[in-house]
Each structure stands twice: as structure tokens, then as C-alpha cells.
Tab-separated table of C-alpha atoms and ligand atoms in Angstrom:
chain	number	residue	atom	x	y	z
A	1	MET	CA	0.062	0.117	0.112
A	2	SER	CA	1.657	3.067	-0.732
A	3	ALA	CA	1.208	6.438	1.102
A	4	THR	CA	0.679	9.703	-1.438
A	5	ALA	CA	-0.477	12.530	0.187
A	6	LEU	CA	-0.096	14.517	-2.859
A	7	LYS	CA	-4.143	15.951	-4.520
A	8	GLU	CA	-3.953	15.180	-8.063
A	9	PRO	CA	-4.098	18.412	-10.464
A	10	THR	CA	-8.180	19.124	-10.944
A	11	ALA	CA	-9.488	21.700	-13.280
A	12	THR	CA	-7.338	23.488	-15.657
A	13	ALA	CA	-8.722	26.706	-14.841
A	14	GLN	CA	-11.427	28.105	-12.122
A	15	ALA	CA	-13.328	28.949	-14.981
A	16	PRO	CA	-17.120	28.704	-13.953
A	17	LEU	CA	-18.469	25.814	-14.900
A	18	ASP	CA	-21.744	25.072	-17.226
A	19	PRO	CA	-23.483	22.528	-16.747
A	20	GLU	CA	-24.546	22.437	-20.884
A	21	GLN	CA	-21.134	20.930	-21.248
A	22	TYR	CA	-21.885	18.042	-18.682
A	23	ARG	CA	-25.110	17.611	-19.136
A	24	ALA	CA	-24.627	15.392	-22.303
A	25	ASP	CA	-22.586	12.913	-20.423
A	26	PHE	CA	-25.740	12.193	-18.418
A	27	PRO	CA	-28.230	10.168	-21.095
A	28	ILE	CA	-30.860	9.238	-18.201
A	29	LEU	CA	-31.406	13.236	-18.576
A	30	SER	CA	-32.673	13.628	-22.250
A	31	ASN	CA	-33.978	10.009	-22.396
A	32	VAL	CA	-36.654	10.135	-20.393
A	33	HIS	CA	-39.330	12.528	-20.344
A	34	PRO	CA	-42.064	12.475	-17.872
A	35	HIS	CA	-46.329	13.400	-18.536
A	36	GLY	CA	-43.921	14.649	-22.191
A	37	HIS	CA	-41.425	17.061	-20.601
A	38	ARG	CA	-38.717	17.870	-20.526
A	39	LEU	CA	-37.034	15.549	-17.110
A	40	VAL	CA	-35.725	18.149	-14.753
A	41	PHE	CA	-34.161	15.895	-11.720
A	42	LEU	CA	-34.049	18.069	-8.645
A	43	ASP	CA	-34.047	14.887	-6.788
A	44	ASN	CA	-29.943	14.684	-6.807
A	45	ALA	CA	-29.342	14.757	-2.826
A	46	ALA	CA	-31.332	11.661	-2.643
A	47	SER	CA	-29.350	9.957	-5.555
A	48	SER	CA	-27.949	11.822	-8.088
A	49	GLN	CA	-27.549	10.056	-12.130
A	50	MET	CA	-24.740	8.773	-13.406
A	51	PRO	CA	-22.327	9.803	-16.025
A	52	ARG	CA	-21.702	7.985	-18.546
A	53	GLN	CA	-17.847	7.390	-18.221
A	54	VAL	CA	-19.016	5.787	-14.784
A	55	ILE	CA	-21.413	3.525	-17.055
A	56	ASP	CA	-19.098	3.208	-18.955
A	57	ARG	CA	-16.432	2.071	-16.911
A	58	LEU	CA	-18.890	-0.700	-15.607
A	59	VAL	CA	-19.588	-1.827	-18.882
A	60	HIS	CA	-15.599	-2.302	-19.976
A	61	TYR	CA	-14.777	-3.930	-15.680
A	62	GLN	CA	-17.727	-6.991	-16.954
A	63	THR	CA	-17.095	-7.032	-19.758
A	64	HIS	CA	-13.211	-7.009	-18.791
A	65	GLU	CA	-12.104	-7.491	-15.785
A	66	HIS	CA	-14.308	-10.211	-13.957
A	67	ALA	CA	-13.818	-12.477	-11.622
A	68	ASN	CA	-13.008	-11.763	-7.636
A	69	ILE	CA	-10.517	-10.129	-5.608
A	70	HIS	CA	-7.582	-11.378	-3.811
A	71	ARG	CA	-7.748	-14.038	-4.489
A	72	GLY	CA	-7.092	-15.841	-7.356
A	73	VAL	CA	-3.399	-15.360	-9.688
A	74	HIS	CA	-5.349	-15.532	-12.727
A	75	LEU	CA	-4.609	-12.993	-15.022
A	76	LEU	CA	-9.371	-11.787	-14.809
A	77	SER	CA	-8.757	-11.950	-10.578
A	78	GLU	CA	-5.233	-9.682	-11.546
A	79	ARG	CA	-7.049	-7.639	-13.525
A	80	ALA	CA	-10.182	-7.168	-11.321
A	81	THR	CA	-7.955	-6.816	-7.874
A	82	GLU	CA	-5.662	-4.122	-9.123
A	83	ALA	CA	-8.854	-2.731	-10.705
A	84	TYR	CA	-10.976	-2.177	-7.200
A	85	GLU	CA	-7.095	-1.227	-5.434
A	86	ASN	CA	-6.622	1.916	-7.969
A	87	ALA	CA	-10.297	2.916	-6.837
A	88	ARG	CA	-9.473	2.898	-3.683
A	89	ARG	CA	-6.846	5.124	-4.600
A	90	SER	CA	-9.467	7.516	-5.583
A	91	VAL	CA	-10.557	8.123	-3.007
A	92	GLN	CA	-8.001	8.380	-1.073
A	93	ARG	CA	-6.516	11.616	-3.432
A	94	PHE	CA	-10.531	12.615	-3.348
A	95	LEU	CA	-10.635	13.187	0.549
A	96	ASN	CA	-6.677	14.069	0.764
A	97	ALA	CA	-6.100	10.870	2.965
A	98	ARG	CA	-2.836	10.297	4.300
A	99	GLU	CA	-2.636	6.789	3.028
A	100	ASP	CA	-4.929	4.321	0.820
A	101	ARG	CA	-5.490	1.890	4.000
A	102	GLU	CA	-7.146	4.597	5.360
A	103	ILE	CA	-10.322	4.857	3.229
A	104	ILE	CA	-12.447	1.303	3.931
A	105	PHE	CA	-15.108	0.205	1.185
A	106	THR	CA	-18.603	0.309	2.444
A	107	THR	CA	-22.222	-0.460	0.955
A	108	GLY	CA	-22.674	3.699	1.660
A	109	CYS	CA	-22.826	6.467	3.756
A	110	THR	CA	-25.292	4.125	6.759
A	111	GLU	CA	-23.169	1.142	6.890
A	112	GLY	CA	-19.760	2.998	7.885
A	113	ILE	CA	-21.751	4.756	10.219
A	114	ASN	CA	-22.711	1.487	11.697
A	115	LEU	CA	-19.396	0.379	10.436
A	116	VAL	CA	-17.166	2.871	13.742
A	117	MET	CA	-20.791	2.391	16.299
A	118	HIS	CA	-19.407	-1.552	15.795
A	119	GLY	CA	-16.185	-1.375	15.522
A	120	TYR	CA	-15.414	2.033	17.571
A	121	GLY	CA	-18.566	2.471	19.640
A	122	ARG	CA	-19.068	-1.138	20.844
A	123	LYS	CA	-15.065	-1.863	22.174
A	124	PHE	CA	-14.779	1.736	23.602
A	125	LEU	CA	-18.293	2.868	24.903
A	126	GLY	CA	-19.407	1.498	27.889
A	127	PRO	CA	-22.204	3.178	30.571
A	128	GLY	CA	-22.322	6.743	31.405
A	129	ASP	CA	-20.416	7.745	28.034
A	130	GLU	CA	-21.545	9.823	26.179
A	131	ILE	CA	-21.603	10.237	22.735
A	132	VAL	CA	-22.717	14.403	21.241
A	133	VAL	CA	-24.414	14.618	17.889
A	134	THR	CA	-26.098	17.332	16.484
A	135	GLN	CA	-29.766	17.992	15.970
A	136	MET	CA	-30.283	17.823	12.199
A	137	GLU	CA	-28.479	14.904	11.948
A	138	HIS	CA	-29.475	12.220	9.203
A	139	HIS	CA	-32.031	9.042	11.039
A	140	SER	CA	-28.463	6.731	9.758
A	141	ASN	CA	-26.744	9.173	12.504
A	142	ILE	CA	-29.076	8.600	14.916
A	143	VAL	CA	-30.569	5.316	15.003
A	144	PRO	CA	-27.168	3.617	15.004
A	145	TRP	CA	-25.650	5.622	18.064
A	146	GLN	CA	-28.921	4.816	20.544
A	147	MET	CA	-28.281	1.376	19.176
A	148	LEU	CA	-25.001	1.541	21.150
A	149	CYS	CA	-27.013	3.047	23.930
A	150	GLU	CA	-29.329	0.239	24.592
A	151	GLU	CA	-26.600	-2.078	24.395
A	152	LYS	CA	-23.907	-0.393	26.323
A	153	GLY	CA	-25.997	2.427	28.737
A	154	THR	CA	-24.063	5.359	26.968
A	155	ARG	CA	-25.762	8.382	26.294
A	156	LEU	CA	-27.063	10.877	23.043
A	157	ARG	CA	-26.722	14.405	23.755
A	158	VAL	CA	-27.914	16.929	21.513
A	159	ALA	CA	-26.724	19.824	20.543
A	160	PRO	CA	-29.806	21.950	19.207
A	161	ILE	CA	-30.062	23.839	16.013
A	162	ASP	CA	-31.661	27.704	16.072
A	163	ASP	CA	-34.614	28.831	13.554
A	164	ARG	CA	-31.974	28.878	10.782
A	165	GLY	CA	-31.606	25.920	10.912
A	166	GLU	CA	-27.914	26.636	12.297
A	167	LEU	CA	-26.147	24.788	15.372
A	168	VAL	CA	-26.109	27.071	18.496
A	169	PHE	CA	-22.525	26.729	18.965
A	170	GLU	CA	-22.205	27.714	22.481
A	171	GLU	CA	-24.411	24.954	23.168
A	172	PHE	CA	-22.900	22.366	21.155
A	173	GLU	CA	-19.783	23.476	23.314
A	174	LYS	CA	-21.152	22.853	26.647
A	175	LEU	CA	-21.982	19.540	25.965
A	176	PHE	CA	-18.433	18.190	25.946
A	177	ASN	CA	-17.447	17.307	29.537
A	178	GLU	CA	-15.224	14.263	31.002
A	179	ARG	CA	-17.985	12.080	29.486
A	180	THR	CA	-18.108	12.372	26.434
A	181	LYS	CA	-16.438	9.571	24.715
A	182	PHE	CA	-17.220	10.268	21.200
A	183	ALA	CA	-18.545	12.762	18.258
A	184	ALA	CA	-21.141	12.064	15.475
A	185	VAL	CA	-22.189	15.095	13.439
A	186	THR	CA	-22.967	16.074	9.983
A	187	HIS	CA	-21.485	18.104	7.475
A	188	VAL	CA	-24.144	19.469	6.150
A	189	SER	CA	-27.816	18.717	7.359
A	190	ASN	CA	-30.018	16.363	4.303
A	191	ALA	CA	-33.291	18.615	5.603
A	192	LEU	CA	-32.188	21.919	5.958
A	193	GLY	CA	-28.879	21.982	3.306
A	194	THR	CA	-27.274	23.906	6.202
A	195	ILE	CA	-23.412	23.096	5.950
A	196	THR	CA	-21.936	23.342	9.867
A	197	PRO	CA	-19.044	25.056	11.048
A	198	ILE	CA	-17.610	21.642	11.219
A	199	LYS	CA	-13.593	22.287	11.787
A	200	ARG	CA	-14.312	24.316	14.549
A	201	MET	CA	-17.103	21.688	16.356
A	202	ILE	CA	-13.911	18.532	15.629
A	203	ASP	CA	-11.370	21.637	17.298
A	204	VAL	CA	-13.587	21.539	20.299
A	205	ALA	CA	-14.047	17.669	20.421
A	206	HIS	CA	-10.630	17.378	19.902
A	207	ALA	CA	-9.876	19.912	22.886
A	208	HIS	CA	-11.650	17.551	24.944
A	209	GLY	CA	-10.090	14.877	23.376
A	210	VAL	CA	-12.929	13.392	22.004
A	211	PRO	CA	-12.525	11.993	18.162
A	212	VAL	CA	-15.397	12.603	15.786
A	213	LEU	CA	-17.225	11.101	12.974
A	214	VAL	CA	-18.053	13.380	9.986
A	215	ASP	CA	-21.540	11.962	7.659
A	216	GLY	CA	-20.346	13.172	5.269
A	217	ALA	CA	-22.932	12.035	2.887
A	218	GLN	CA	-23.929	15.724	1.944
A	219	ALA	CA	-21.202	17.443	1.424
A	220	ALA	CA	-18.031	14.914	-0.396
A	221	PRO	CA	-20.804	15.722	-3.799
A	222	HIS	CA	-20.571	19.110	-3.368
A	223	LEU	CA	-17.617	19.938	-1.428
A	224	SER	CA	-14.289	19.658	-2.032
A	225	VAL	CA	-13.396	17.320	1.058
A	226	ASP	CA	-9.856	17.247	2.857
A	227	VAL	CA	-9.744	14.615	5.502
A	228	GLN	CA	-6.289	15.673	7.222
A	229	ALA	CA	-6.887	19.890	6.587
A	230	LEU	CA	-10.413	18.552	8.915
A	231	ASP	CA	-7.896	16.351	10.820
A	232	CYS	CA	-11.998	14.352	11.912
A	233	ASP	CA	-11.614	11.072	12.464
A	234	PHE	CA	-14.209	9.483	10.762
A	235	TYR	CA	-15.507	9.951	7.328
A	236	ALA	CA	-18.496	8.607	5.746
A	237	PHE	CA	-19.698	8.591	2.785
A	238	SER	CA	-22.427	7.504	-0.175
A	239	GLY	CA	-21.593	6.485	-3.937
A	240	HIS	CA	-24.832	7.013	-5.005
A	241	LYS	CA	-25.055	10.611	-4.659
A	242	LEU	CA	-21.869	12.160	-5.777
A	243	CYS	CA	-22.890	10.106	-9.380
A	244	GLY	CA	-21.634	7.118	-8.085
A	245	PRO	CA	-23.167	3.185	-8.493
A	246	THR	CA	-25.690	2.030	-5.603
A	247	GLY	CA	-24.845	-0.786	-2.923
A	248	SER	CA	-20.881	2.315	-3.314
A	249	GLY	CA	-19.571	4.268	-0.768
A	250	ALA	CA	-16.395	4.547	1.978
A	251	LEU	CA	-15.520	5.393	5.563
A	252	TYR	CA	-12.177	7.797	5.693
A	253	GLY	CA	-10.010	6.481	9.506
A	254	LYS	CA	-7.353	7.243	10.717
A	255	ALA	CA	-5.276	4.624	10.835
A	256	LYS	CA	-4.642	4.219	14.047
A	257	LEU	CA	-7.843	4.511	15.201
A	258	LEU	CA	-8.975	1.689	12.713
A	259	GLU	CA	-5.838	-1.020	13.970
A	260	LYS	CA	-7.265	-0.208	17.236
A	261	MET	CA	-10.851	-0.863	16.305
A	262	GLN	CA	-12.452	-4.361	16.396
A	263	PRO	CA	-14.009	-5.506	13.068
A	264	PHE	CA	-17.648	-4.839	12.152
A	265	LYS	CA	-18.312	-8.194	9.738
A	266	GLY	CA	-16.708	-11.607	9.910
A	267	GLY	CA	-15.583	-13.872	7.474
A	268	GLY	CA	-13.591	-14.588	3.989
A	269	ASP	CA	-10.600	-12.230	3.391
A	270	MET	CA	-10.374	-10.134	7.086
A	271	ILE	CA	-7.951	-12.957	8.721
A	272	LEU	CA	-4.355	-13.897	8.340
A	273	SER	CA	-5.066	-17.408	9.949
A	274	VAL	CA	-8.239	-19.046	10.956
A	275	THR	CA	-8.126	-22.150	13.202
A	276	PHE	CA	-10.745	-23.591	15.033
A	277	GLU	CA	-8.600	-22.253	18.405
A	278	LYS	CA	-7.825	-18.546	16.815
A	279	THR	CA	-8.426	-16.569	13.997
A	280	THR	CA	-5.749	-13.038	13.306
A	281	TYR	CA	-7.795	-10.407	11.384
A	282	ASN	CA	-6.032	-9.512	8.269
A	283	THR	CA	-4.182	-5.231	8.295
A	284	ILE	CA	-6.030	-2.268	7.109
A	285	PRO	CA	-8.930	-1.579	5.269
A	286	HIS	CA	-9.217	-5.793	4.893
A	287	LYS	CA	-10.112	-6.370	8.535
A	288	PHE	CA	-13.156	-4.500	7.572
A	289	GLU	CA	-14.403	-6.208	3.866
A	290	ALA	CA	-15.633	-9.059	4.655
A	291	GLY	CA	-17.172	-11.150	2.336
A	292	THR	CA	-17.071	-10.511	-1.837
A	293	PRO	CA	-17.578	-6.821	-1.958
A	294	PRO	CA	-19.578	-4.873	-4.477
A	295	ILE	CA	-16.705	-4.917	-7.108
A	296	ALA	CA	-18.659	-3.958	-9.981
A	297	ALA	CA	-20.052	-0.865	-8.082
A	298	MET	CA	-16.136	-0.014	-5.840
A	299	ILE	CA	-14.897	0.552	-9.196
A	300	GLY	CA	-18.154	2.441	-10.157
A	301	LEU	CA	-17.417	4.812	-7.009
A	302	GLY	CA	-13.428	5.597	-8.153
A	303	ALA	CA	-14.759	6.316	-11.649
A	304	ALA	CA	-17.405	8.543	-9.885
A	305	VAL	CA	-15.206	9.874	-8.330
A	306	ASP	CA	-12.725	11.072	-11.163
A	307	TYR	CA	-14.667	12.670	-12.879
A	308	LEU	CA	-15.981	14.733	-9.698
A	309	GLN	CA	-12.431	15.589	-9.218
A	310	ALA	CA	-11.398	16.522	-12.534
A	311	ILE	CA	-14.944	19.253	-13.452
A	312	GLY	CA	-13.112	20.551	-9.511
A	313	LEU	CA	-15.236	21.069	-6.524
A	314	ASP	CA	-14.701	24.133	-6.042
A	315	ARG	CA	-16.220	25.026	-9.130
A	316	ILE	CA	-19.480	22.372	-8.935
A	317	ALA	CA	-19.804	24.141	-5.113
A	318	ALA	CA	-19.594	27.856	-6.656
A	319	HIS	CA	-22.121	26.833	-9.448
A	320	GLU	CA	-24.308	25.310	-7.508
A	321	HIS	CA	-24.310	28.004	-4.899
A	322	THR	CA	-25.416	29.912	-7.831
A	323	LEU	CA	-28.620	27.476	-8.569
A	324	LEU	CA	-29.800	27.362	-4.553
A	325	ASP	CA	-29.304	31.520	-4.240
A	326	TYR	CA	-31.832	32.091	-7.851
A	327	ALA	CA	-33.379	29.174	-6.020
A	328	SER	CA	-34.146	30.604	-2.871
A	329	ARG	CA	-34.911	34.400	-4.320
A	330	ARG	CA	-37.298	33.081	-7.104
A	331	LEU	CA	-39.757	30.233	-4.479
A	332	VAL	CA	-40.197	33.568	-1.464
A	333	GLU	CA	-41.287	34.974	-4.552
A	334	ILE	CA	-44.806	32.840	-4.991
A	335	PRO	CA	-47.584	33.677	-2.430
A	336	GLY	CA	-47.201	31.321	0.753
A	337	VAL	CA	-43.672	30.121	0.155
A	338	ARG	CA	-41.534	28.920	3.234
A	339	ILE	CA	-38.038	27.756	3.187
A	340	VAL	CA	-37.077	26.031	5.607
A	341	GLY	CA	-33.189	26.160	6.182
A	342	THR	CA	-31.775	29.891	6.089
A	343	ALA	CA	-28.506	29.341	7.207
A	344	ARG	CA	-25.430	31.262	6.555
A	345	GLU	CA	-23.681	29.267	4.707
A	346	LYS	CA	-25.823	26.498	2.641
A	347	ALA	CA	-25.724	23.442	0.397
A	348	ALA	CA	-27.055	22.798	-2.584
A	349	VAL	CA	-30.793	22.086	-0.950
A	350	VAL	CA	-33.373	23.879	-0.270
A	351	SER	CA	-36.722	23.065	1.622
A	352	PHE	CA	-40.089	24.536	1.468
A	353	TYR	CA	-43.488	23.744	2.246
A	354	VAL	CA	-46.684	25.743	-0.180
A	355	GLY	CA	-48.735	27.088	2.391
A	356	ASP	CA	-51.599	24.351	3.289
A	357	VAL	CA	-50.757	22.226	0.354
A	358	HIS	CA	-49.140	18.532	1.393
A	359	PRO	CA	-45.702	17.996	0.922
A	360	HIS	CA	-46.620	15.438	-0.338
A	361	ASP	CA	-48.299	17.320	-2.956
A	362	VAL	CA	-46.908	19.510	-3.475
A	363	GLY	CA	-44.412	16.946	-5.083
A	364	THR	CA	-46.418	14.764	-7.491
A	365	LEU	CA	-48.065	17.941	-9.308
A	366	LEU	CA	-43.895	19.220	-9.787
A	367	ASN	CA	-43.928	15.169	-11.215
A	368	GLU	CA	-47.205	15.742	-14.395
A	369	GLU	CA	-44.885	19.080	-14.802
A	370	GLY	CA	-41.187	16.807	-15.370
A	371	VAL	CA	-39.725	18.352	-11.925
A	372	ALA	CA	-38.620	15.299	-9.740
A	373	VAL	CA	-38.496	16.658	-5.821
A	374	ARG	CA	-38.524	14.674	-3.175
A	375	THR	CA	-41.546	15.124	-0.058
A	376	GLY	CA	-41.255	14.323	2.957
A	377	HIS	CA	-39.542	14.093	6.593
A	378	HIS	CA	-35.731	13.553	4.095
A	379	CYS	CA	-35.016	10.245	7.250
A	380	ALA	CA	-35.004	14.028	9.124
A	381	GLN	CA	-37.876	13.701	11.638
A	382	PRO	CA	-36.402	15.471	14.385
A	383	VAL	CA	-35.496	18.306	12.402
A	384	MET	CA	-38.980	18.054	11.112
A	385	GLN	CA	-39.999	18.504	15.239
A	386	ARG	CA	-37.564	21.767	15.802
A	387	PHE	CA	-39.574	23.005	13.102
A	388	GLY	CA	-42.406	22.113	13.694
A	389	ILE	CA	-43.226	21.092	10.116
A	390	PRO	CA	-44.749	17.275	8.984
A	391	ALA	CA	-42.200	17.448	5.782
A	392	THR	CA	-41.335	19.716	2.959
A	393	ALA	CA	-40.968	19.130	0.119
A	394	ARG	CA	-36.766	19.224	-1.630
A	395	ALA	CA	-35.080	21.090	-4.629
A	396	SER	CA	-31.871	19.949	-4.448
A	397	PHE	CA	-28.914	20.532	-6.937
A	398	ALA	CA	-25.974	19.445	-8.786
A	399	LEU	CA	-23.760	20.344	-11.307
A	400	TYR	CA	-25.689	19.224	-14.181
A	401	ASN	CA	-29.072	21.388	-13.311
A	402	THR	CA	-29.408	24.524	-14.946
A	403	LEU	CA	-30.817	28.125	-13.907
A	404	ALA	CA	-33.851	26.584	-16.324
A	405	ASP	CA	-34.359	24.157	-14.371
A	406	VAL	CA	-34.629	26.251	-11.292
A	407	ASP	CA	-37.525	27.970	-13.459
A	408	ALA	CA	-39.344	25.327	-14.216
A	409	LEU	CA	-39.502	24.492	-10.864
A	410	VAL	CA	-40.515	27.301	-9.734
A	411	GLU	CA	-43.125	27.914	-12.989
A	412	ALA	CA	-44.415	24.138	-11.423
A	413	VAL	CA	-45.328	25.369	-7.962
A	414	ARG	CA	-46.396	28.593	-8.961
A	415	LYS	CA	-49.037	26.292	-10.600
A	416	VAL	CA	-49.234	24.520	-7.528
A	417	GLN	CA	-49.779	27.762	-5.984
A	418	GLN	CA	-52.546	28.467	-7.744
A	419	LEU	CA	-54.918	25.725	-8.091
A	420	PHE	CA	-54.691	25.214	-4.066
A	421	GLY	CA	-54.758	29.266	-3.429
B	501	PLP	C1	-27.093	13.334	5.126
B	501	PLP	C2	-27.046	11.864	5.482
B	501	PLP	N1	-26.489	11.097	6.420
B	501	PLP	C3	-26.559	9.408	6.089
B	501	PLP	C4	-27.552	9.348	4.731
B	501	PLP	C5	-27.673	7.701	4.324
B	501	PLP	O1	-26.591	7.463	2.980
B	501	PLP	P1	-27.263	6.131	2.914
B	501	PLP	O2	-28.856	5.757	2.680
B	501	PLP	O3	-26.370	6.136	1.443
B	501	PLP	O4	-26.346	5.166	3.514
B	501	PLP	C6	-27.579	10.400	4.351
B	501	PLP	C7	-28.960	9.952	2.729
B	501	PLP	O5	-29.641	10.484	2.468
B	501	PLP	C8	-27.823	11.361	3.728
B	501	PLP	O6	-28.498	13.095	3.587
């Protein structure tokens, strides 16, 4: 395993991103016509679309490279292993991890968080220990820790958010004491779009000797992430939210922590030797990758992060910010429309409701106009409770969305308002 800390050059120049240049990479955008309309896909926070470059990589793998990895000495097994390990190095570059053995392939962000709960939490936390989360976590960064609390008698401490959907930093800080043993916090809220002050949060936790897991599911597709600069202990994200395949994802962990942790799953590939008396575990990252993984999905993930890095995450962020500003401005011009989540630092998500119209009806009517948005509680029920609402409609952007997509959204919402208003 190599220890490269170098970031590969990304976009050649920081010219503004022209989404039209990239839309052609995404065949689904021109192949699907909901109710005869141009597809306006604004459900990217749930799952984004896949560019031809990733689809082609998957086809190439299945037609030229497929075999099981790390096991065979034959040609195809060598090819598959090389492609799989190259994908790991792509993710290493993407997160700027110090070493590729700090990248564990997972089936997604949820599995990454569960891995840390089982591997670190169940080994090192006990009765009376406290875990800090925030009120804006996705269920997948709440429920695993509640399961740990049930099993071990640990306690969850929740840092509140204010009316804008921003973390109340002083309250977050106050939660840390000698019983605090872990913090699991989001980088970007999926329901509100809030970008948390993640570096400051990590620094506070570290000042108390507390390791930090960052849920990066909504940040990795939109922001340039540097785990060494953040100094986070764990960083989890999903492939399907950043133009990669479902069933792919990665967990970054500092090598010294991963080495101390217990395995999450037992089975083939995660062992060095097995007898009925004693099993010796493999080195990291293999200790955490039991059984045959979704090899193709991980190779697709490698292609997806290479694709995003070649465009440049900073350019993607700037483009999506333009869309977010424009959408936020135009939506509130419509009578009855309220935006939930008005943090000063936001990523590519706008959650809203239209008067008393149920968000589900909003979503259904938008679909009739060709506009795909998400409606519901977005797996963040505590956020809905905080704002006293059952659900929102949520438009979320990706690099291939355009100002025309926002116009289509606004026109469709206007029709909803006129129908019910
Ligand atoms: C903030 C956040 N965390 C975690 C997850 C879970 O991701 P996955 O379902 O891909 O494991 C999501 C998915 O929406 C999310 O938005």
C-alpha cells in the first residue's frame, strides 16, 4: 500500500462551470420525459445520476476485468484486484487521505457509520459515556448510536439548532465534559442544506480528547473535502449521491484508530489465519471488508470521484451555489412559499412548503410538470419536529442542473399555488 498525500491536479482553470457542457454526459437526462416534459431532476440529495464515464467504466469492468478479488492468481482476478485497489486510491485522492489503507469500502454512508459504531463504539464505550450529535442529523447518524446506548448504557447528547437551521455553537461546546467519549456530526444537513462549522466542531471535540465521525453524505458530492486539513477521525459518504453506483461508498478512518478497532463483519478476506482455536485478523483496510464486496460498484465509485475531481469540486460548489441563490430568491416570491433552513452557509438543498398544501401533493403535481423533487421528512424527523412541520418538499441540485431547471421548478410551484391558493 502506498502512502501518497498528493492531490492530483483537478480542473485546469477555475472558469465557471457551464452545466450544458456536462449535461450530455448524463444519458438519463435526455432519455426520460415525465408526462412528456423535459426531465428536471432536482432529487440529487437522495441519489444523483450517473455520467457516461462511470457507466462505460462499469461496462468495461464487466466485459474485460470481472473476477473475484484478492484471491486468484489468474489474469482476470489480477485485473479485478488492480481495478478495485485503484478505485481505493481514487477515493484516497478525493478525500486527501494520507494513506490508501485508511479508506474502507462500504455499501454507503449508513454502513460506514454502523461500522464505526460496531468497531469503535462497542469496543471502547461503556455505561455513562456520552456521545454528542446534533439536532440536524440524518436518521442514519442517530439510530446506530441509540442502538449503542441501548446495549451499553451510553447516553446521547443533542446539540440544538436555531430558527435558521444553524448549529447553536455555544450549546454544542457546552455538551463536552469528562464523560464525552465520541461525537458523530453531519457536515451538511440533508433536510436543511446547512453547512456546519465542521472544522471548529472537530477542534472543540479534540480539545476534550473526543474522536469525531463526520457524516459526509451531503458534503462529499458538493464540497472539496480534505480529511487531513479537517483532522476528523472518521468521514463517511455514499457513492450514489456523487454520480456513482448504489451499493458503493467509503469510510475514511485514521489508521491508528482503525487498527485498534474490532471488525464489523466476520468472513473471508478479513483474516490472516483461521483455526478453530483462534483467528487472526487481516491488516486494514481488509479487516473491515469481509466477504466478496460489490466489486463493480466500488470501481464505479472510483470513476465517479475521478469524474468530479476532473471537473473540480470548487467549481461544482460555486455553480450549485448560484442555483441555490437563484432558487431561494425566486421561490419566496410565490405567495405562501416558505423556505425551511436559511443558514448563512448552505449547500445545494432548498426545503420548502407551499402554504397548507401537503408536500406530497406538491411533489405529485411537480412531477406532472416534469420536475422531480423529494417530499417527506427526509429521514430527519427531529429536524421536522424542531420546525413543527410534518414534511417539506426538497429541491436539491447537482452539477448538471441549470438556471432553466430552477425556472421550471418555480413555474411548477406557481401552478401548485394557483391550484390550491
Ligand atoms: C446526511 C445523510 N447522512 C446519511 C445518509 C445515508 O446515506 P445512504 O442511505 O446512502 O447510506 C443520507 C442519505 O440521504 C444523508 O443525507
